[in-house]
Amino acid sequence: MASSAHASDNGTECTLKGALAGESLNGQVRIQSNQTSLNVAVRIRKATNGSPHIDVQECSIDKTTSHVVTHIDMLSASDTAAIQVQLMRSAPDVVESILCAYVEWIVNLRSRAGNLFLDYSILTDPLTDSYGIEFNSSGEVSVDGKGGTPFGSAPMELPPLGNLTKMFQIVISDFVPNSLMHHGHKTGLFNTRVDPTTPQLGPVMRTTCGFTSGPLFCLGDLLPTLRHFHPNRGIAMIFRSAQPPVVIFREGRQGAFFAMNGHIAVWAIDDRGVEKKVGEMGIEIEAYMKFRISGAILKAKLSLEKIHLKSLNSEALQQDELDDAGLLGREIIQRIVNDVLKDGVPIPIHPLFRLRKTKIALMDRACVIVTDFQLSSKTIRQLVSRRRAT
């Protein structure tokens, strides 16, 4: 049974634990092939809301290709040569299972955000007065647009227009980002990984650093016990949300309140790229968010106020060191969370409108957007052609 695996240009490296032909196995194996042909068949079908949905129908490798076991480190195997013969027979199946699992992971990852849809359907009859037209839109973000968010919006209303000359005034409840957070958590949208290949943060994701090893500061300085047990290793941190993050819009300069609870798995990476899980920790975050508008997307930048890291039965992650790391490693954690939020929240407005000269302000439980707009000629042509067709 392969408990972990890493595929690279140098081959496939696995950590195996179990039994093979009666022999107890517990160690590392490297399998190489000069020519591995991967055959993948995907199905693209129309979802209920008309969006494309992609899934993997078939995945296999050409098992006639020769695979070579170039490294074997079985800690409890009594006859390495005999074990190698058995592994040679099993190598194609092992490589296939690893590569196909990776393909499915990529397809699923790309589909998560694409399966979340904004419902901008009108909830009530439009109201008209001397100022223009007022209407209420749903604003719910859900998987495939099917709804199912277990909470609703706080009461809200349009603020007085005053001397406002903008063409459009939009009030967005914090129900919109929280419905995204709810369904994003359920689909794993916020799960992320930071490792030595991550831009900007990559150089510090190591246990040992100094004049001869690259950066002068790294994670090993924050977590000396981790460095002691796993010196000269790269570090990967894999984050997943433990429950849906929460966003509460508040009036004032600080911005919206944000809270997130999650789980971080810590892996040590040796020089061959083999990864070993070395610890786990819980993370609790409270922060404030400032917003900006990019097109029809509401994007946020987070400023951390509180970080609490909790060691979860891990000898390499000492609680007193995590307490200090929560303060000293603020920028690393802040970068991870901002990476989670980088896609932003869609503004619940029909694609017929293109926003221009947009401004945003926060009020309690909602934000106000004032803007001019242009009508999309492409969308108008589509609407007219549909009308003529009927």
mmCIF file of C-alpha atoms in Angstrom:
data_model
loop_
_atom_site.group_PDB
_atom_site.id
_atom_site.type_symbol
_atom_site.label_atom_id
_atom_site.label_comp_id
_atom_site.label_asym_id
_atom_site.label_seq_id
_atom_site.Cartn_x
_atom_site.Cartn_y
_atom_site.Cartn_z
ATOM 1 C CA MET A 1 0.000 0.000 0.000
ATOM 2 C CA ALA A 2 1.448 3.401 -0.983
ATOM 3 C CA SER A 3 0.930 5.819 1.891
ATOM 4 C CA SER A 4 2.538 8.751 0.066
ATOM 5 C CA ALA A 5 4.028 9.374 -3.343
ATOM 6 C CA HIS A 6 5.900 12.011 -5.346
ATOM 7 C CA ALA A 7 6.169 12.104 -9.134
ATOM 8 C CA SER A 8 8.949 14.058 -10.866
ATOM 9 C CA ASP A 9 11.182 13.983 -13.945
ATOM 10 C CA ASN A 10 13.427 11.561 -12.055
ATOM 11 C CA GLY A 11 10.670 9.005 -11.591
ATOM 12 C CA THR A 12 7.996 8.108 -9.090
ATOM 13 C CA GLU A 13 8.982 7.880 -5.440
ATOM 14 C CA CYS A 14 6.722 6.087 -2.969
ATOM 15 C CA THR A 15 6.630 5.373 0.713
ATOM 16 C CA LEU A 16 5.299 1.836 1.035
ATOM 17 C CA LYS A 17 3.953 0.123 4.096
ATOM 18 C CA GLY A 18 2.274 -3.283 4.213
ATOM 19 C CA ALA A 19 3.065 -6.718 2.857
ATOM 20 C CA LEU A 20 3.998 -8.095 -0.547
ATOM 21 C CA ALA A 21 4.174 -11.849 -1.192
ATOM 22 C CA GLY A 22 4.384 -12.468 2.538
ATOM 23 C CA GLU A 23 7.218 -9.980 3.095
ATOM 24 C CA SER A 24 6.718 -7.048 5.452
ATOM 25 C CA LEU A 25 7.465 -3.726 3.746
ATOM 26 C CA ASN A 26 8.096 -0.342 5.307
ATOM 27 C CA GLY A 27 10.324 2.088 3.447
ATOM 28 C CA GLN A 28 10.939 3.992 0.215
ATOM 29 C CA VAL A 29 11.042 2.908 -3.423
ATOM 30 C CA ARG A 30 11.921 4.805 -6.616
ATOM 31 C CA ILE A 31 10.404 3.591 -9.881
ATOM 32 C CA GLN A 32 11.658 4.931 -13.219
ATOM 33 C CA SER A 33 10.555 4.585 -16.815
ATOM 34 C CA ASN A 34 12.049 6.246 -19.881
ATOM 35 C CA GLN A 35 8.709 6.169 -21.704
ATOM 36 C CA THR A 36 5.405 6.179 -19.841
ATOM 37 C CA SER A 37 2.298 6.735 -21.940
ATOM 38 C CA LEU A 38 -0.721 8.069 -20.036
ATOM 39 C CA ASN A 39 -4.158 7.718 -21.611
ATOM 40 C CA VAL A 40 -6.925 9.910 -20.176
ATOM 41 C CA ALA A 41 -10.548 10.178 -21.294
ATOM 42 C CA VAL A 42 -12.679 12.985 -19.881
ATOM 43 C CA ARG A 43 -16.389 13.655 -20.183
ATOM 44 C CA ILE A 44 -17.770 17.155 -20.608
ATOM 45 C CA ARG A 45 -21.477 17.416 -19.932
ATOM 46 C CA LYS A 46 -23.958 20.203 -19.442
ATOM 47 C CA ALA A 47 -24.877 20.860 -15.816
ATOM 48 C CA THR A 48 -28.387 21.822 -14.724
ATOM 49 C CA ASN A 49 -27.592 25.526 -15.009
ATOM 50 C CA GLY A 50 -25.981 25.164 -18.433
ATOM 51 C CA SER A 51 -22.377 25.265 -17.246
ATOM 52 C CA PRO A 52 -19.841 22.670 -18.442
ATOM 53 C CA HIS A 53 -18.974 19.926 -15.968
ATOM 54 C CA ILE A 54 -15.787 17.887 -16.469
ATOM 55 C CA ASP A 55 -14.961 14.528 -14.946
ATOM 56 C CA VAL A 56 -12.450 11.752 -15.647
ATOM 57 C CA GLN A 57 -14.053 8.743 -17.322
ATOM 58 C CA GLU A 58 -10.967 6.611 -17.869
ATOM 59 C CA CYS A 59 -7.294 6.780 -16.937
ATOM 60 C CA SER A 60 -4.576 4.216 -17.634
ATOM 61 C CA ILE A 61 -0.917 3.859 -18.592
ATOM 62 C CA ASP A 62 0.722 1.647 -21.177
ATOM 63 C CA LYS A 63 1.707 -1.296 -18.975
ATOM 64 C CA THR A 64 3.876 -2.838 -21.687
ATOM 65 C CA THR A 65 6.458 -0.109 -21.039
ATOM 66 C CA SER A 66 9.338 -1.273 -18.872
ATOM 67 C CA HIS A 67 9.627 0.176 -15.359
ATOM 68 C CA VAL A 68 12.844 -0.049 -13.354
ATOM 69 C CA VAL A 69 13.089 -0.057 -9.560
ATOM 70 C CA THR A 70 16.285 1.982 -9.076
ATOM 71 C CA HIS A 71 16.164 2.457 -5.318
ATOM 72 C CA ILE A 72 14.757 0.286 -2.581
ATOM 73 C CA ASP A 73 14.896 0.964 1.144
ATOM 74 C CA MET A 74 12.673 -1.554 2.904
ATOM 75 C CA LEU A 75 13.438 -1.328 6.569
ATOM 76 C CA SER A 76 12.073 -4.756 7.511
ATOM 77 C CA ALA A 77 12.473 -6.715 4.262
ATOM 78 C CA SER A 78 14.645 -9.811 4.729
ATOM 79 C CA ASP A 79 15.434 -10.411 1.077
ATOM 80 C CA THR A 80 15.779 -7.183 -0.906
ATOM 81 C CA ALA A 81 16.419 -8.962 -4.227
ATOM 82 C CA ALA A 82 13.241 -11.034 -3.956
ATOM 83 C CA ILE A 83 11.222 -7.996 -2.959
ATOM 84 C CA GLN A 84 12.588 -6.106 -5.965
ATOM 85 C CA VAL A 85 11.334 -8.822 -8.335
ATOM 86 C CA GLN A 86 7.852 -8.562 -6.843
ATOM 87 C CA LEU A 87 7.945 -4.772 -7.029
ATOM 88 C CA MET A 88 8.953 -4.918 -10.703
ATOM 89 C CA ARG A 89 5.744 -6.844 -11.378
ATOM 90 C CA SER A 90 3.666 -4.361 -9.392
ATOM 91 C CA ALA A 91 5.421 -1.216 -10.671
ATOM 92 C CA PRO A 92 3.012 -0.472 -13.586
ATOM 93 C CA ASP A 93 -0.027 -0.672 -11.286
ATOM 94 C CA VAL A 94 1.659 1.544 -8.676
ATOM 95 C CA VAL A 95 2.625 4.173 -11.277
ATOM 96 C CA GLU A 96 -0.861 4.085 -12.810
ATOM 97 C CA SER A 97 -2.615 4.568 -9.472
ATOM 98 C CA ILE A 98 -0.379 7.525 -8.568
ATOM 99 C CA LEU A 99 -0.589 9.315 -11.932
ATOM 100 C CA CYS A 100 -4.330 8.777 -12.348
ATOM 101 C CA ALA A 101 -5.044 9.980 -8.823
ATOM 102 C CA TYR A 102 -3.033 13.114 -9.638
ATOM 103 C CA VAL A 103 -4.984 13.678 -12.876
ATOM 104 C CA GLU A 104 -8.315 13.388 -11.041
ATOM 105 C CA TRP A 105 -7.060 15.768 -8.360
ATOM 106 C CA ILE A 106 -6.162 18.379 -11.001
ATOM 107 C CA VAL A 107 -9.554 18.077 -12.730
ATOM 108 C CA ASN A 108 -11.440 18.315 -9.438
ATOM 109 C CA LEU A 109 -9.348 21.276 -8.285
ATOM 110 C CA ARG A 110 -10.014 23.196 -11.503
ATOM 111 C CA SER A 111 -13.742 22.426 -11.221
ATOM 112 C CA ARG A 112 -14.280 23.630 -7.642
ATOM 113 C CA ALA A 113 -14.329 27.364 -8.294
ATOM 114 C CA GLY A 114 -15.966 26.856 -11.696
ATOM 115 C CA ASN A 115 -18.880 25.020 -10.073
ATOM 116 C CA LEU A 116 -19.734 27.939 -7.779
ATOM 117 C CA PHE A 117 -22.311 30.199 -9.386
ATOM 118 C CA LEU A 118 -23.821 33.535 -8.438
ATOM 119 C CA ASP A 119 -27.614 33.773 -8.526
ATOM 120 C CA TYR A 120 -28.603 37.292 -9.612
ATOM 121 C CA SER A 121 -32.277 36.439 -10.195
ATOM 122 C CA ILE A 122 -34.765 39.151 -9.161
ATOM 123 C CA LEU A 123 -36.644 38.338 -5.948
ATOM 124 C CA THR A 124 -39.402 40.980 -6.031
ATOM 125 C CA ASP A 125 -41.160 43.183 -8.569
ATOM 126 C CA PRO A 126 -39.076 46.235 -9.527
ATOM 127 C CA LEU A 127 -40.027 49.598 -7.991
ATOM 128 C CA THR A 128 -39.945 52.779 -10.062
ATOM 129 C CA ASP A 129 -39.829 56.409 -8.934
ATOM 130 C CA SER A 130 -38.465 59.729 -10.155
ATOM 131 C CA TYR A 131 -34.884 58.601 -9.447
ATOM 132 C CA GLY A 132 -34.978 55.380 -11.451
ATOM 133 C CA ILE A 133 -35.649 51.685 -10.872
ATOM 134 C CA GLU A 134 -35.039 49.683 -7.691
ATOM 135 C CA PHE A 135 -34.951 45.890 -7.612
ATOM 136 C CA ASN A 136 -33.790 43.128 -5.254
ATOM 137 C CA SER A 137 -31.480 40.351 -6.406
ATOM 138 C CA SER A 138 -30.690 37.034 -4.713
ATOM 139 C CA GLY A 139 -26.878 37.263 -4.552
ATOM 140 C CA GLU A 140 -26.488 33.672 -3.338
ATOM 141 C CA VAL A 141 -23.329 31.812 -4.357
ATOM 142 C CA SER A 142 -23.796 28.033 -4.443
ATOM 143 C CA VAL A 143 -22.594 24.852 -6.147
ATOM 144 C CA ASP A 144 -24.002 24.708 -9.694
ATOM 145 C CA GLY A 145 -26.412 27.479 -8.702
ATOM 146 C CA LYS A 146 -28.625 25.004 -6.829
ATOM 147 C CA GLY A 147 -28.854 27.055 -3.614
ATOM 148 C CA GLY A 148 -29.029 25.326 -0.251
ATOM 149 C CA THR A 149 -27.252 27.934 1.889
ATOM 150 C CA PRO A 150 -28.529 27.281 5.453
ATOM 151 C CA PHE A 151 -28.786 30.980 6.380
ATOM 152 C CA GLY A 152 -30.126 34.180 4.876
ATOM 153 C CA SER A 153 -29.355 37.869 4.602
ATOM 154 C CA ALA A 154 -29.630 40.479 7.334
ATOM 155 C CA PRO A 155 -32.285 43.171 6.619
ATOM 156 C CA MET A 156 -30.960 46.050 4.523
ATOM 157 C CA GLU A 157 -32.123 48.970 2.417
ATOM 158 C CA LEU A 158 -30.693 51.487 -0.020
ATOM 159 C CA PRO A 159 -29.184 54.561 1.685
ATOM 160 C CA PRO A 160 -30.434 58.067 0.748
ATOM 161 C CA LEU A 161 -29.186 59.265 -2.627
ATOM 162 C CA GLY A 162 -28.450 62.857 -1.537
ATOM 163 C CA ASN A 163 -26.448 64.598 -4.274
ATOM 164 C CA LEU A 164 -25.316 61.324 -5.802
ATOM 165 C CA THR A 165 -24.921 61.578 -9.590
ATOM 166 C CA LYS A 166 -23.759 58.046 -10.286
ATOM 167 C CA MET A 167 -25.918 55.883 -12.532
ATOM 168 C CA PHE A 168 -25.943 52.825 -10.293
ATOM 169 C CA GLN A 169 -26.144 52.246 -6.539
ATOM 170 C CA ILE A 170 -25.714 48.690 -5.262
ATOM 171 C CA VAL A 171 -26.023 47.467 -1.687
ATOM 172 C CA ILE A 172 -24.452 44.042 -1.132
ATOM 173 C CA SER A 173 -25.242 42.101 2.028
ATOM 174 C CA ASP A 174 -22.467 40.100 3.665
ATOM 175 C CA PHE A 175 -24.709 37.143 2.825
ATOM 176 C CA VAL A 176 -23.010 37.132 -0.599
ATOM 177 C CA PRO A 177 -19.442 36.444 0.621
ATOM 178 C CA ASN A 178 -20.686 34.160 3.411
ATOM 179 C CA SER A 179 -22.642 31.979 0.985
ATOM 180 C CA LEU A 180 -19.420 31.746 -1.045
ATOM 181 C CA MET A 181 -17.503 30.835 2.124
ATOM 182 C CA HIS A 182 -20.059 28.170 3.062
ATOM 183 C CA HIS A 183 -20.084 26.373 -0.285
ATOM 184 C CA GLY A 184 -16.378 27.029 -0.905
ATOM 185 C CA HIS A 185 -15.587 25.241 2.368
ATOM 186 C CA LYS A 186 -17.798 22.281 1.420
ATOM 187 C CA THR A 187 -16.051 21.885 -1.940
ATOM 188 C CA GLY A 188 -12.501 22.416 -0.608
ATOM 189 C CA LEU A 189 -12.048 25.675 -2.509
ATOM 190 C CA PHE A 190 -9.966 27.225 0.262
ATOM 191 C CA ASN A 191 -7.554 24.322 0.661
ATOM 192 C CA THR A 192 -4.085 25.476 -0.305
ATOM 193 C CA ARG A 193 -0.431 24.449 -0.162
ATOM 194 C CA VAL A 194 2.706 26.474 0.533
ATOM 195 C CA ASP A 195 6.090 24.834 -0.119
ATOM 196 C CA PRO A 196 9.602 25.671 -1.393
ATOM 197 C CA THR A 197 8.208 26.236 -4.914
ATOM 198 C CA THR A 198 5.708 28.892 -3.794
ATOM 199 C CA PRO A 199 6.599 32.343 -5.207
ATOM 200 C CA GLN A 200 8.011 34.806 -2.646
ATOM 201 C CA LEU A 201 7.522 32.464 0.320
ATOM 202 C CA GLY A 202 9.378 29.463 -1.124
ATOM 203 C CA PRO A 203 12.895 30.389 0.089
ATOM 204 C CA VAL A 204 11.824 30.476 3.756
ATOM 205 C CA MET A 205 10.046 27.102 3.634
ATOM 206 C CA ARG A 206 13.056 25.229 5.002
ATOM 207 C CA THR A 207 14.202 23.920 8.374
ATOM 208 C CA THR A 208 17.859 24.955 7.957
ATOM 209 C CA CYS A 209 19.150 28.235 6.592
ATOM 210 C CA GLY A 210 22.279 30.348 6.717
ATOM 211 C CA PHE A 211 25.087 31.782 4.602
ATOM 212 C CA THR A 212 25.686 28.505 2.761
ATOM 213 C CA SER A 213 22.085 27.346 2.303
ATOM 214 C CA GLY A 214 20.343 30.371 0.784
ATOM 215 C CA PRO A 215 18.062 32.598 2.899
ATOM 216 C CA LEU A 216 19.207 33.968 6.247
ATOM 217 C CA PHE A 217 15.760 33.380 7.750
ATOM 218 C CA CYS A 218 13.518 30.326 7.448
ATOM 219 C CA LEU A 219 10.877 28.316 9.284
ATOM 220 C CA GLY A 220 13.546 26.449 11.217
ATOM 221 C CA ASP A 221 14.321 29.684 13.075
ATOM 222 C CA LEU A 222 10.703 29.888 14.256
ATOM 223 C CA LEU A 223 10.392 26.162 14.977
ATOM 224 C CA PRO A 224 13.769 24.922 16.306
ATOM 225 C CA THR A 225 12.369 21.555 17.449
ATOM 226 C CA LEU A 226 11.176 20.865 13.911
ATOM 227 C CA ARG A 227 14.672 21.783 12.670
ATOM 228 C CA HIS A 228 16.235 19.453 15.274
ATOM 229 C CA PHE A 229 14.195 16.426 14.184
ATOM 230 C CA HIS A 230 14.297 17.210 10.450
ATOM 231 C CA PRO A 231 17.422 19.245 9.553
ATOM 232 C CA ASN A 232 18.132 20.402 5.995
ATOM 233 C CA ARG A 233 14.609 19.732 4.777
ATOM 234 C CA GLY A 234 12.147 21.673 2.713
ATOM 235 C CA ILE A 235 8.776 22.235 4.363
ATOM 236 C CA ALA A 236 5.303 21.998 2.851
ATOM 237 C CA MET A 237 2.252 23.281 4.721
ATOM 238 C CA ILE A 238 -1.123 22.069 3.492
ATOM 239 C CA PHE A 239 -4.061 24.107 4.762
ATOM 240 C CA ARG A 240 -7.715 23.088 4.778
ATOM 241 C CA SER A 241 -10.604 24.961 6.322
ATOM 242 C CA ALA A 242 -12.188 23.269 9.354
ATOM 243 C CA GLN A 243 -15.438 25.206 9.003
ATOM 244 C CA PRO A 244 -16.727 27.947 6.692
ATOM 245 C CA PRO A 245 -14.892 31.263 7.127
ATOM 246 C CA VAL A 246 -17.014 34.207 8.291
ATOM 247 C CA VAL A 247 -17.137 37.745 6.862
ATOM 248 C CA ILE A 248 -19.043 40.531 8.647
ATOM 249 C CA PHE A 249 -19.226 43.959 7.013
ATOM 250 C CA ARG A 250 -18.754 46.780 9.539
ATOM 251 C CA GLU A 251 -18.870 50.520 9.140
ATOM 252 C CA GLY A 252 -15.589 52.274 9.882
ATOM 253 C CA ARG A 253 -11.974 52.452 8.768
ATOM 254 C CA GLN A 254 -10.951 49.004 9.971
ATOM 255 C CA GLY A 255 -13.023 47.278 7.330
ATOM 256 C CA ALA A 256 -14.901 43.999 7.434
ATOM 257 C CA PHE A 257 -14.299 41.434 10.168
ATOM 258 C CA PHE A 258 -12.985 38.040 9.049
ATOM 259 C CA ALA A 259 -12.593 34.803 11.020
ATOM 260 C CA MET A 260 -11.292 31.416 9.904
ATOM 261 C CA ASN A 261 -10.527 28.129 11.645
ATOM 262 C CA GLY A 262 -8.426 25.567 9.860
ATOM 263 C CA HIS A 263 -6.008 22.668 9.967
ATOM 264 C CA ILE A 264 -2.415 22.642 8.720
ATOM 265 C CA ALA A 265 -0.497 19.458 7.923
ATOM 266 C CA VAL A 266 3.293 19.895 7.925
ATOM 267 C CA TRP A 267 5.479 17.769 5.627
ATOM 268 C CA ALA A 268 9.281 17.556 5.456
ATOM 269 C CA ILE A 269 10.786 17.226 1.955
ATOM 270 C CA ASP A 270 14.194 15.598 1.468
ATOM 271 C CA ASP A 271 16.677 16.291 -1.347
ATOM 272 C CA ARG A 272 15.033 13.665 -3.580
ATOM 273 C CA GLY A 273 11.632 15.307 -3.222
ATOM 274 C CA VAL A 274 10.218 12.562 -0.987
ATOM 275 C CA GLU A 275 7.713 13.982 1.482
ATOM 276 C CA LYS A 276 7.122 12.800 5.041
ATOM 277 C CA LYS A 277 4.354 14.032 7.298
ATOM 278 C CA VAL A 278 5.938 15.413 10.477
ATOM 279 C CA GLY A 279 3.160 17.213 12.303
ATOM 280 C CA GLU A 280 -0.261 18.814 12.398
ATOM 281 C CA MET A 281 -1.621 21.978 13.941
ATOM 282 C CA GLY A 282 -4.880 23.845 14.233
ATOM 283 C CA ILE A 283 -5.084 27.511 13.308
ATOM 284 C CA GLU A 284 -7.540 30.218 14.373
ATOM 285 C CA ILE A 285 -7.457 33.596 12.665
ATOM 286 C CA GLU A 286 -9.251 36.883 13.238
ATOM 287 C CA ALA A 287 -8.585 39.773 10.908
ATOM 288 C CA TYR A 288 -9.910 42.862 9.190
ATOM 289 C CA MET A 289 -10.356 43.163 5.444
ATOM 290 C CA LYS A 290 -10.086 46.155 3.121
ATOM 291 C CA PHE A 291 -11.884 45.943 -0.205
ATOM 292 C CA ARG A 292 -11.351 47.100 -3.749
ATOM 293 C CA ILE A 293 -13.244 46.582 -6.995
ATOM 294 C CA SER A 294 -11.705 44.771 -9.968
ATOM 295 C CA GLY A 295 -14.172 44.616 -12.848
ATOM 296 C CA ALA A 296 -17.268 42.991 -11.333
ATOM 297 C CA ILE A 297 -15.282 41.280 -8.558
ATOM 298 C CA LEU A 298 -15.027 42.478 -4.969
ATOM 299 C CA LYS A 299 -11.479 41.706 -3.820
ATOM 300 C CA ALA A 300 -10.149 41.843 -0.282
ATOM 301 C CA LYS A 301 -6.783 42.282 1.388
ATOM 302 C CA LEU A 302 -6.499 40.932 4.894
ATOM 303 C CA SER A 303 -4.681 42.372 7.908
ATOM 304 C CA LEU A 304 -4.258 39.884 10.741
ATOM 305 C CA GLU A 305 -5.298 40.820 14.274
ATOM 306 C CA LYS A 306 -5.158 37.447 16.044
ATOM 307 C CA ILE A 307 -3.388 34.180 15.255
ATOM 308 C CA HIS A 308 -3.510 31.096 17.425
ATOM 309 C CA LEU A 309 -1.643 27.934 16.450
ATOM 310 C CA LYS A 310 -2.303 24.727 18.370
ATOM 311 C CA SER A 311 -0.073 21.659 18.159
ATOM 312 C CA LEU A 312 -2.028 18.460 17.521
ATOM 313 C CA ASN A 313 -0.117 15.594 19.156
ATOM 314 C CA SER A 314 3.121 16.413 17.366
ATOM 315 C CA GLU A 315 6.553 16.101 18.976
ATOM 316 C CA ALA A 316 8.169 18.240 16.289
ATOM 317 C CA LEU A 317 5.722 21.122 16.786
ATOM 318 C CA GLN A 318 6.056 22.394 20.349
ATOM 319 C CA GLN A 319 3.253 24.620 21.657
ATOM 320 C CA ASP A 320 5.523 27.314 23.114
ATOM 321 C CA GLU A 321 7.314 27.609 19.770
ATOM 322 C CA LEU A 322 4.000 27.826 17.916
ATOM 323 C CA ASP A 323 2.910 30.628 20.254
ATOM 324 C CA ASP A 324 6.009 32.596 19.267
ATOM 325 C CA ALA A 325 5.654 31.629 15.595
ATOM 326 C CA GLY A 326 2.114 33.008 15.551
ATOM 327 C CA LEU A 327 3.592 36.425 16.263
ATOM 328 C CA LEU A 328 6.835 36.226 14.289
ATOM 329 C CA GLY A 329 5.410 34.317 11.318
ATOM 330 C CA ARG A 330 2.514 36.720 10.779
ATOM 331 C CA GLU A 331 3.510 37.572 7.215
ATOM 332 C CA ILE A 332 3.714 33.913 6.172
ATOM 333 C CA ILE A 333 0.277 33.139 7.595
ATOM 334 C CA GLN A 334 -1.161 36.368 6.208
ATOM 335 C CA ARG A 335 0.136 35.412 2.769
ATOM 336 C CA ILE A 336 -1.508 31.973 3.021
ATOM 337 C CA VAL A 337 -4.885 33.475 3.924
ATOM 338 C CA ASN A 338 -4.694 36.182 1.247
ATOM 339 C CA ASP A 339 -3.880 33.444 -1.251
ATOM 340 C CA VAL A 340 -7.092 31.683 -0.170
ATOM 341 C CA LEU A 341 -9.080 34.888 -0.786
ATOM 342 C CA LYS A 342 -7.360 35.995 -3.989
ATOM 343 C CA ASP A 343 -10.257 35.144 -6.346
ATOM 344 C CA GLY A 344 -12.585 37.603 -4.597
ATOM 345 C CA VAL A 345 -16.385 37.712 -4.412
ATOM 346 C CA PRO A 346 -18.520 38.378 -7.513
ATOM 347 C CA ILE A 347 -20.774 41.436 -7.406
ATOM 348 C CA PRO A 348 -24.374 40.260 -7.947
ATOM 349 C CA ILE A 349 -25.030 42.167 -11.140
ATOM 350 C CA HIS A 350 -26.192 40.953 -14.542
ATOM 351 C CA PRO A 351 -23.420 40.652 -17.179
ATOM 352 C CA LEU A 352 -25.416 43.136 -19.276
ATOM 353 C CA PHE A 353 -23.802 45.894 -17.178
ATOM 354 C CA ARG A 354 -20.134 46.863 -17.291
ATOM 355 C CA LEU A 355 -19.158 48.932 -14.276
ATOM 356 C CA ARG A 356 -17.070 52.116 -14.591
ATOM 357 C CA LYS A 357 -15.599 54.581 -12.041
ATOM 358 C CA THR A 358 -16.649 52.402 -9.139
ATOM 359 C CA LYS A 359 -16.441 53.410 -5.466
ATOM 360 C CA ILE A 360 -17.122 51.284 -2.399
ATOM 361 C CA ALA A 361 -18.017 52.029 1.232
ATOM 362 C CA LEU A 362 -18.925 49.764 4.144
ATOM 363 C CA MET A 363 -21.968 49.907 6.393
ATOM 364 C CA ASP A 364 -23.129 47.470 9.053
ATOM 365 C CA ARG A 365 -23.753 44.046 7.462
ATOM 366 C CA ALA A 366 -23.520 45.432 3.924
ATOM 367 C CA CYS A 367 -21.318 47.370 1.540
ATOM 368 C CA VAL A 368 -22.429 50.137 -0.820
ATOM 369 C CA ILE A 369 -21.097 50.377 -4.355
ATOM 370 C CA VAL A 370 -21.764 53.449 -6.504
ATOM 371 C CA THR A 371 -20.783 53.380 -10.132
ATOM 372 C CA ASP A 372 -21.483 54.391 -13.678
ATOM 373 C CA PHE A 373 -22.018 51.651 -16.227
ATOM 374 C CA GLN A 374 -22.048 50.760 -19.883
ATOM 375 C CA LEU A 375 -24.324 48.203 -21.463
ATOM 376 C CA SER A 376 -22.572 45.214 -23.010
ATOM 377 C CA SER A 377 -23.265 45.281 -26.745
ATOM 378 C CA LYS A 378 -22.390 41.590 -26.990
ATOM 379 C CA THR A 379 -24.966 40.646 -24.346
ATOM 380 C CA ILE A 380 -27.587 42.883 -25.997
ATOM 381 C CA ARG A 381 -27.031 41.148 -29.356
ATOM 382 C CA GLN A 382 -27.454 37.765 -27.673
ATOM 383 C CA LEU A 383 -30.683 38.872 -25.993
ATOM 384 C CA VAL A 384 -32.054 40.324 -29.235
ATOM 385 C CA SER A 385 -31.184 37.192 -31.233
ATOM 386 C CA ARG A 386 -32.956 35.001 -28.674
ATOM 387 C CA ARG A 387 -36.003 37.274 -28.817
ATOM 388 C CA ARG A 388 -36.137 37.047 -32.602
ATOM 389 C CA ALA A 389 -35.753 33.266 -32.461
ATOM 390 C CA THR A 390 -38.902 32.996 -30.330
#
